[in-house]
Short mmCIF file of C-alpha atoms in Angstrom, two decimals:
data_model
loop_
_atom_site.label_atom_id
_atom_site.label_comp_id
_atom_site.label_asym_id
_atom_site.label_seq_id
_atom_site.Cartn_x
_atom_site.Cartn_y
_atom_site.Cartn_z
CA UNK N 732 0.00 0.00 0.00
CA UNK N 733 1.28 3.51 -0.81
CA UNK N 734 2.33 5.72 2.09
CA UNK N 735 0.14 8.74 2.86
CA UNK N 736 0.98 12.06 4.49
CA UNK N 737 -1.17 13.61 7.22
CA UNK N 738 -3.25 15.37 4.55
CA UNK N 739 -4.33 12.04 3.07
CA UNK N 740 -2.18 12.32 -0.05
CA UNK N 741 -0.82 8.95 -1.20
CA UNK N 742 2.66 8.96 -2.74
CA UNK N 743 2.54 6.85 -5.89
CA UNK N 744 5.22 8.58 -7.97
CA UNK N 745 8.74 9.94 -7.70
CA UNK N 746 10.70 12.46 -9.78
CA UNK N 747 14.39 11.65 -9.84
CA UNK N 748 16.90 14.27 -11.02
CA UNK N 749 19.90 12.47 -12.50
CA UNK N 750 21.99 15.62 -12.94
CA UNK N 751 21.81 19.39 -12.67
CA UNK N 752 23.93 19.72 -15.81
CA UNK N 753 22.24 20.88 -19.02
CA UNK N 754 23.37 21.77 -22.53
CA UNK N 755 20.77 24.56 -22.74
CA UNK N 756 20.72 27.89 -20.94
CA UNK N 757 17.00 28.74 -20.97
CA UNK N 758 16.17 32.25 -19.82
CA UNK N 759 13.54 31.04 -17.34
CA UNK N 760 15.80 28.46 -15.68
CA UNK N 761 17.90 29.07 -12.58
CA UNK N 762 20.74 26.78 -13.73
CA UNK N 763 23.58 27.88 -15.95
CA UNK N 764 23.86 25.73 -19.07
CA UNK N 765 26.96 24.00 -20.38
CA UNK N 766 26.50 24.80 -24.07
CA UNK N 767 25.61 22.74 -27.13
CA UNK N 768 28.79 20.72 -27.53
CA UNK N 769 28.72 18.58 -24.38
CA UNK N 770 27.70 14.97 -24.99
CA UNK N 771 26.62 12.17 -22.62
CA UNK N 772 28.92 11.75 -19.63
CA UNK N 773 29.62 9.51 -16.67
CA UNK N 774 27.88 10.41 -13.39
CA UNK N 775 29.55 13.35 -11.65
CA UNK N 776 31.12 13.09 -8.21
CA UNK N 777 28.11 14.85 -6.68
CA UNK N 778 25.54 12.72 -8.52
CA UNK N 779 23.91 9.45 -7.55
CA UNK N 780 25.51 6.63 -9.49
CA UNK N 781 23.64 3.92 -11.39
CA UNK N 782 23.37 1.55 -8.45
CA UNK N 783 22.16 4.33 -6.12
CA UNK N 784 19.30 5.25 -8.44
CA UNK N 785 18.27 1.64 -9.07
CA UNK N 786 18.44 0.80 -5.35
CA UNK N 787 16.22 3.78 -4.55
CA UNK N 788 13.63 2.72 -7.14
CA UNK N 789 13.66 -0.85 -5.85
CA UNK N 790 13.03 0.30 -2.28
CA UNK N 791 10.23 2.77 -3.02
CA UNK N 792 8.49 0.19 -5.21
CA UNK N 793 8.00 -1.75 -1.94
CA UNK N 794 5.82 1.18 -0.81
CA UNK N 795 3.49 1.11 -3.82
CA UNK N 796 5.33 3.71 -5.90
CA UNK N 797 4.47 2.68 -9.44
CA UNK N 798 5.88 5.52 -11.56
CA UNK N 799 9.13 7.43 -11.91
CA UNK N 800 9.94 10.45 -14.04
CA UNK N 801 13.65 10.92 -14.76
CA UNK N 802 14.62 14.57 -14.96
CA UNK N 803 17.61 16.89 -14.79
CA UNK N 804 19.11 19.27 -15.74
CA UNK N 805 19.24 17.19 -18.88
CA UNK N 806 18.97 13.49 -17.97
CA UNK N 807 20.27 12.36 -21.36
CA UNK N 808 23.67 13.77 -20.44
CA UNK N 809 24.00 10.61 -18.33
CA UNK N 810 25.66 7.78 -20.26
CA UNK N 811 24.09 5.24 -17.90
CA UNK N 812 20.51 6.36 -18.60
CA UNK N 813 19.59 3.23 -20.55
CA UNK N 814 21.01 1.01 -17.80
CA UNK N 815 19.03 2.82 -15.12
CA UNK N 816 15.83 2.39 -17.13
CA UNK N 817 16.58 -1.26 -17.89
CA UNK N 818 17.14 -2.05 -14.20
CA UNK N 819 14.09 -0.16 -12.91
CA UNK N 820 11.40 -2.38 -11.32
CA UNK N 821 9.30 -4.10 -13.97
CA UNK N 822 6.05 -2.87 -12.45
CA UNK N 823 7.15 0.77 -12.49
CA UNK N 824 6.19 3.10 -15.34
CA UNK N 825 9.29 5.01 -16.44
CA UNK N 826 9.03 8.39 -18.17
CA UNK N 827 11.51 11.18 -18.81
CA UNK N 828 11.67 14.92 -19.35
CA UNK N 829 14.36 16.02 -21.82
CA UNK N 830 15.22 18.87 -24.18
CA UNK N 831 15.37 16.28 -26.96
CA UNK N 832 18.80 17.01 -28.41
CA UNK N 833 20.13 13.51 -27.72
CA UNK N 834 17.01 11.59 -28.77
CA UNK N 835 18.08 11.13 -32.43
CA UNK N 836 19.87 7.79 -32.59
CA UNK N 837 19.02 7.00 -28.97
CA UNK N 838 15.22 6.93 -28.77
CA UNK N 839 14.96 3.31 -29.96
CA UNK N 840 17.47 2.15 -27.36
CA UNK N 841 15.57 3.98 -24.63
CA UNK N 842 12.32 2.33 -25.69
CA UNK N 843 13.99 -1.08 -25.79
CA UNK N 844 15.42 -0.47 -22.31
CA UNK N 845 11.90 0.09 -20.99
CA UNK N 846 11.19 3.83 -21.23
CA UNK N 847 7.43 4.23 -21.59
CA UNK N 848 7.03 7.87 -22.63
CA UNK N 849 8.83 11.15 -22.88
CA UNK N 850 8.25 14.88 -22.40
CA UNK N 851 10.31 17.16 -24.64
CA UNK N 852 10.80 20.81 -23.71
CA UNK N 853 9.98 22.99 -26.70
CA UNK N 854 9.06 26.63 -26.22
CA UNK N 855 8.96 27.80 -29.84
CA UNK N 856 8.58 26.42 -33.37
CA UNK N 857 10.67 29.12 -35.07
CA UNK N 858 14.46 28.50 -34.93
CA UNK N 859 15.33 32.11 -34.09
CA UNK N 860 12.68 32.34 -31.37
CA UNK N 861 13.81 28.97 -30.03
CA UNK N 862 17.41 30.15 -29.87
CA UNK N 863 16.43 33.35 -28.08
CA UNK N 864 14.72 31.42 -25.28
CA UNK N 865 17.09 28.45 -24.93
CA UNK N 866 20.37 30.21 -25.83
CA UNK N 867 20.99 27.16 -28.00
CA UNK N 868 21.41 26.47 -31.69
CA UNK N 869 20.05 22.95 -31.37
CA UNK N 870 16.62 23.59 -32.90
CA UNK N 871 16.99 21.03 -35.70
CA UNK N 872 18.25 18.39 -33.28
CA UNK N 873 15.21 18.94 -31.06
CA UNK N 874 12.83 18.60 -33.99
CA UNK N 875 14.62 15.42 -35.06
CA UNK N 876 14.46 14.19 -31.48
CA UNK N 877 10.71 14.69 -31.22
CA UNK N 878 10.20 12.73 -34.43
CA UNK N 879 12.58 10.01 -33.23
CA UNK N 880 10.52 9.67 -30.04
CA UNK N 881 7.29 9.40 -32.03
CA UNK N 882 8.86 6.81 -34.34
CA UNK N 883 10.09 4.81 -31.33
CA UNK N 884 6.52 4.80 -29.93
CA UNK N 885 7.45 6.68 -26.77
CA UNK N 886 3.83 7.69 -26.67
CA UNK N 887 2.38 10.07 -25.99
CA UNK N 888 5.20 12.47 -26.77
CA UNK N 889 4.37 15.56 -24.72
CA UNK N 890 5.85 18.90 -25.68
CA UNK N 891 6.48 21.02 -22.58
CA UNK N 892 6.11 24.76 -23.14
CA UNK N 893 6.65 27.32 -20.40
CA UNK N 894 4.10 30.12 -20.86
CA UNK N 895 5.43 33.59 -20.07
CA UNK N 896 5.92 36.93 -21.75
CA UNK N 897 8.48 35.59 -24.24
CA UNK N 898 6.34 32.64 -25.39
CA UNK N 899 2.72 33.77 -24.99
CA UNK N 900 2.54 34.72 -28.66
CA UNK N 901 3.66 31.24 -29.70
CA UNK N 902 0.94 29.28 -27.87
CA UNK N 903 -1.59 29.34 -30.70
CA UNK N 904 0.97 28.04 -33.20
CA UNK N 905 2.05 25.28 -30.84
CA UNK N 906 -1.57 24.20 -30.26
CA UNK N 907 -2.08 23.97 -34.03
CA UNK N 908 1.21 22.04 -34.33
CA UNK N 909 0.18 19.25 -31.93
CA UNK N 910 -3.34 19.15 -33.39
CA UNK N 911 -1.91 18.57 -36.86
CA UNK N 912 0.80 16.05 -35.92
CA UNK N 913 -0.20 12.59 -34.75
CA UNK N 914 1.54 11.31 -31.64
CA UNK N 915 2.08 14.73 -30.02
CA UNK N 916 0.43 16.35 -27.02
CA UNK N 917 1.07 19.76 -25.50
CA UNK N 918 1.69 20.59 -21.87
CA UNK N 919 1.56 24.32 -21.14
CA UNK N 920 3.45 25.04 -17.93
CA UNK N 921 2.72 28.12 -15.87
CA UNK N 922 5.74 30.35 -15.43
CA UNK N 923 7.12 30.52 -11.88
CA UNK N 924 8.65 33.99 -11.34
CA UNK N 925 10.47 32.88 -8.19
CA UNK N 926 12.84 30.79 -10.32
CA UNK N 927 14.18 33.78 -12.25
CA UNK N 928 13.32 36.79 -10.12
CA UNK N 929 11.53 38.34 -13.10
CA UNK N 930 7.86 38.72 -12.08
CA UNK N 931 7.30 41.13 -14.99
CA UNK N 932 7.50 38.14 -17.35
CA UNK N 933 4.40 36.59 -15.82
CA UNK N 934 1.11 36.37 -17.72
CA UNK N 935 -2.39 35.47 -16.51
CA UNK N 936 -2.68 31.74 -17.11
CA UNK N 937 -6.48 31.95 -16.77
CA UNK N 938 -6.56 33.78 -20.10
CA UNK N 939 -5.00 30.72 -21.73
CA UNK N 940 -7.56 28.48 -20.02
CA UNK N 941 -10.40 30.69 -21.29
CA UNK N 942 -9.06 30.68 -24.86
CA UNK N 943 -8.69 26.89 -24.91
CA UNK N 944 -12.15 26.48 -23.41
CA UNK N 945 -13.54 28.49 -26.35
CA UNK N 946 -11.81 26.49 -29.09
CA UNK N 947 -11.77 22.97 -27.59
CA UNK N 948 -14.14 20.31 -28.85
CA UNK N 949 -14.06 18.55 -25.51
CA UNK N 950 -12.74 19.44 -22.03
CA UNK N 951 -11.75 16.71 -19.59
CA UNK N 952 -11.10 17.36 -15.91
CA UNK N 953 -8.37 15.27 -14.28
CA UNK N 954 -8.34 14.68 -10.57
CA UNK N 955 -4.55 14.60 -10.46
CA UNK N 956 -3.41 18.13 -9.64
CA UNK N 957 -6.88 19.40 -10.56
CA UNK N 958 -5.85 19.68 -14.22
CA UNK N 959 -7.93 20.23 -17.34
CA UNK N 960 -7.30 18.64 -20.72
CA UNK N 961 -8.47 20.41 -23.88
CA UNK N 962 -9.05 18.37 -27.04
CA UNK N 963 -8.53 20.57 -30.08
CA UNK N 964 -9.36 19.87 -33.73
CA UNK N 965 -6.68 20.78 -36.34
CA UNK N 966 -8.90 23.42 -37.94
CA UNK N 967 -10.61 24.47 -34.73
CA UNK N 968 -9.33 28.05 -34.96
CA UNK N 969 -11.63 28.52 -37.93
CA UNK N 970 -14.50 26.23 -36.95
CA UNK N 971 -15.44 23.94 -34.10
CA UNK N 972 -17.04 20.61 -34.96
CA UNK N 973 -19.44 18.63 -32.79
CA UNK N 974 -17.84 17.67 -29.51
CA UNK N 975 -16.72 14.02 -29.33
CA UNK N 976 -18.06 11.88 -26.54
CA UNK N 977 -15.55 10.61 -23.93
CA UNK N 978 -15.82 7.09 -25.38
CA UNK N 979 -14.66 8.47 -28.74
CA UNK N 980 -11.54 10.22 -27.46
CA UNK N 981 -9.26 7.26 -28.18
CA UNK N 982 -10.08 7.74 -31.86
CA UNK N 983 -9.97 11.55 -31.71
CA UNK N 984 -7.72 12.86 -34.49
CA UNK N 985 -6.88 16.25 -33.04
CA UNK N 986 -4.47 17.33 -30.32
CA UNK N 987 -4.63 17.25 -26.55
CA UNK N 988 -3.51 20.31 -24.59
CA UNK N 989 -3.04 20.31 -20.83
CA UNK N 990 -2.17 23.22 -18.54
CA UNK N 991 0.03 22.75 -15.49
CA UNK N 992 -0.75 25.72 -13.26
CA UNK N 993 0.56 25.25 -9.72
CA UNK N 994 1.13 28.89 -8.78
CA UNK N 995 -1.19 29.90 -5.91
CA UNK N 996 -3.27 26.81 -6.70
CA UNK N 997 -4.21 25.00 -3.48
CA UNK N 998 -6.18 22.38 -5.43
CA UNK N 999 -3.05 21.50 -7.40
CA UNK N 1000 -1.08 20.92 -4.20
CA UNK N 1001 -3.92 19.04 -2.52
CA UNK N 1002 -3.72 16.41 -5.27
CA UNK N 1003 0.07 16.02 -5.41
CA UNK N 1004 1.25 12.43 -5.03
CA UNK N 1005 4.95 12.76 -5.85
CA UNK N 1006 8.19 12.96 -3.93
CA UNK N 1007 11.30 14.55 -5.46
CA UNK N 1008 14.88 13.26 -5.41
CA UNK N 1009 17.80 15.60 -6.09
CA UNK N 1010 20.79 14.46 -8.11
CA UNK N 1011 22.91 14.44 -4.94
CA UNK N 1012 20.60 11.93 -3.24
CA UNK N 1013 18.36 14.15 -1.13
CA UNK N 1014 14.64 13.54 -0.79
CA UNK N 1015 12.18 16.42 -0.69
CA UNK N 1016 8.44 16.38 -0.27
CA UNK N 1017 7.76 19.49 -2.36
CA UNK N 1018 9.31 20.89 -5.52
CA UNK N 1019 8.92 24.49 -4.33
CA UNK N 1020 10.69 24.03 -1.00
CA UNK N 1021 14.36 23.60 -0.16
CA UNK N 1022 13.92 23.59 3.61
CA UNK N 1023 12.58 20.03 3.65
CA UNK N 1024 15.60 18.28 2.11
CA UNK N 1025 16.58 15.02 3.80
CA UNK N 1026 19.73 13.10 2.92
CA UNK N 1027 19.58 9.37 2.28
CA UNK N 1028 23.15 9.12 3.58
CA UNK N 1029 25.13 6.33 1.94
CA UNK N 1030 21.88 5.17 0.35
CA UNK N 1031 21.71 1.77 1.95
CA UNK N 1032 18.29 0.17 1.65
CA UNK N 1033 17.55 0.85 5.29
CA UNK N 1034 18.61 4.52 5.01
CA UNK N 1035 16.42 4.92 1.94
CA UNK N 1036 13.44 3.36 3.75
CA UNK N 1037 13.86 5.52 6.83
CA UNK N 1038 14.28 8.74 4.85
CA UNK N 1039 11.42 7.99 2.46
CA UNK N 1040 9.03 7.25 5.33
CA UNK N 1041 10.09 10.45 7.13
CA UNK N 1042 9.76 12.65 4.04
CA UNK N 1043 6.31 11.31 3.19
CA UNK N 1044 5.16 11.78 6.79
CA UNK N 1045 6.36 15.41 6.73
CA UNK N 1046 4.88 16.35 3.34
CA UNK N 1047 2.84 19.55 3.39
CA UNK N 1048 0.77 21.11 0.56
CA UNK N 1049 2.70 24.21 -0.51
CA UNK N 1050 -0.26 26.47 -1.28
CA UNK N 1051 -3.07 26.37 1.23
CA UNK N 1052 -0.96 24.97 4.08
CA UNK N 1053 2.75 25.88 3.97
CA UNK N 1054 1.73 29.15 2.33
CA UNK N 1055 -1.61 30.64 3.36
CA UNK N 1056 -3.50 33.69 2.17
CA UNK N 1057 -3.42 36.77 4.36
CA UNK N 1058 -6.10 39.46 4.59
CA UNK N 1059 -4.74 41.13 1.45
CA UNK N 1060 -5.08 37.96 -0.61
CA UNK N 1061 -1.31 37.43 -0.66
CA UNK N 1062 0.39 34.15 0.19
CA UNK N 1063 2.76 34.08 3.15
CA UNK N 1064 4.42 31.31 5.17
CA UNK N 1065 2.12 29.72 7.70
CA UNK N 1066 3.39 30.69 11.17
CA UNK N 1067 3.72 27.10 12.32
CA UNK N 1068 6.31 26.44 9.56
CA UNK N 1069 8.36 29.62 9.93
CA UNK N 1070 10.98 28.07 12.22
CA UNK N 1071 11.52 25.27 9.69
CA UNK N 1072 11.89 27.72 6.81
CA UNK N 1073 14.50 29.92 8.56
#
């Protein structure tokens, strides 16, 4: 049975960062990129090695964790990625978030190793606009990588697009792109100003919801994270056909668009069932917090068990509990957590 925190949230998934290194230098990211030329590498001295990652996955599978998302930095900078995937528990769904530059020539091997699906970060369809956001000249490689993932049946291939001032004008084109290309879905991710210190780049994500609501043929509400999925026809910008019934969605020929909007969203946090693992081997119960990090020590099975149980027990919804609204409608740290945050 999965472990639950005191708010009744079962932990059924983990996100494991394999590295903080990346060959991009995206303007909205807090990490400094390495540049285009760096290829896959051995684990760094400060990174969990292959056995550490596999041991962690084995242990948490004992607690009902049935999915893992491998992230970075750029996880495909790890030469041992295929081995990690191959050695993951058979019952565990394995997915990955990547910028896609190393997928050409490697996607088939990843699928054969046991990777189930992949998210590819893509914030623009125009090469110049792409380069401006990512500070990378790897546009063609990313496009090749997306196609390689589709061809390898790493389905569905989700394109991750961060929505902020720089990319807001590209959303419509990206929606049309996934609607017109079989095998693609779009995940629009709300910009988090605290990562860059540039609140002026923020846009109202509700405006994107409203626009998609107007053009979608069908809207599906997911319990997980209180998300909505919008099913969009390729020519929906000009005309909207009759809405398909839920039973028909498997045969739906358009594109699916989902918005991930965690900022000041208590419902999102109330439905979170994931624990995070940093590349150094620290567990954390919330992506937005760094005051809840707990080391797994030498990562023996017993240390992993003890730390995992402790982190799950201490998990707190970020919005609505760790942060609460004051009289002015602003979020501030709940007084009972202030000593932990200092």
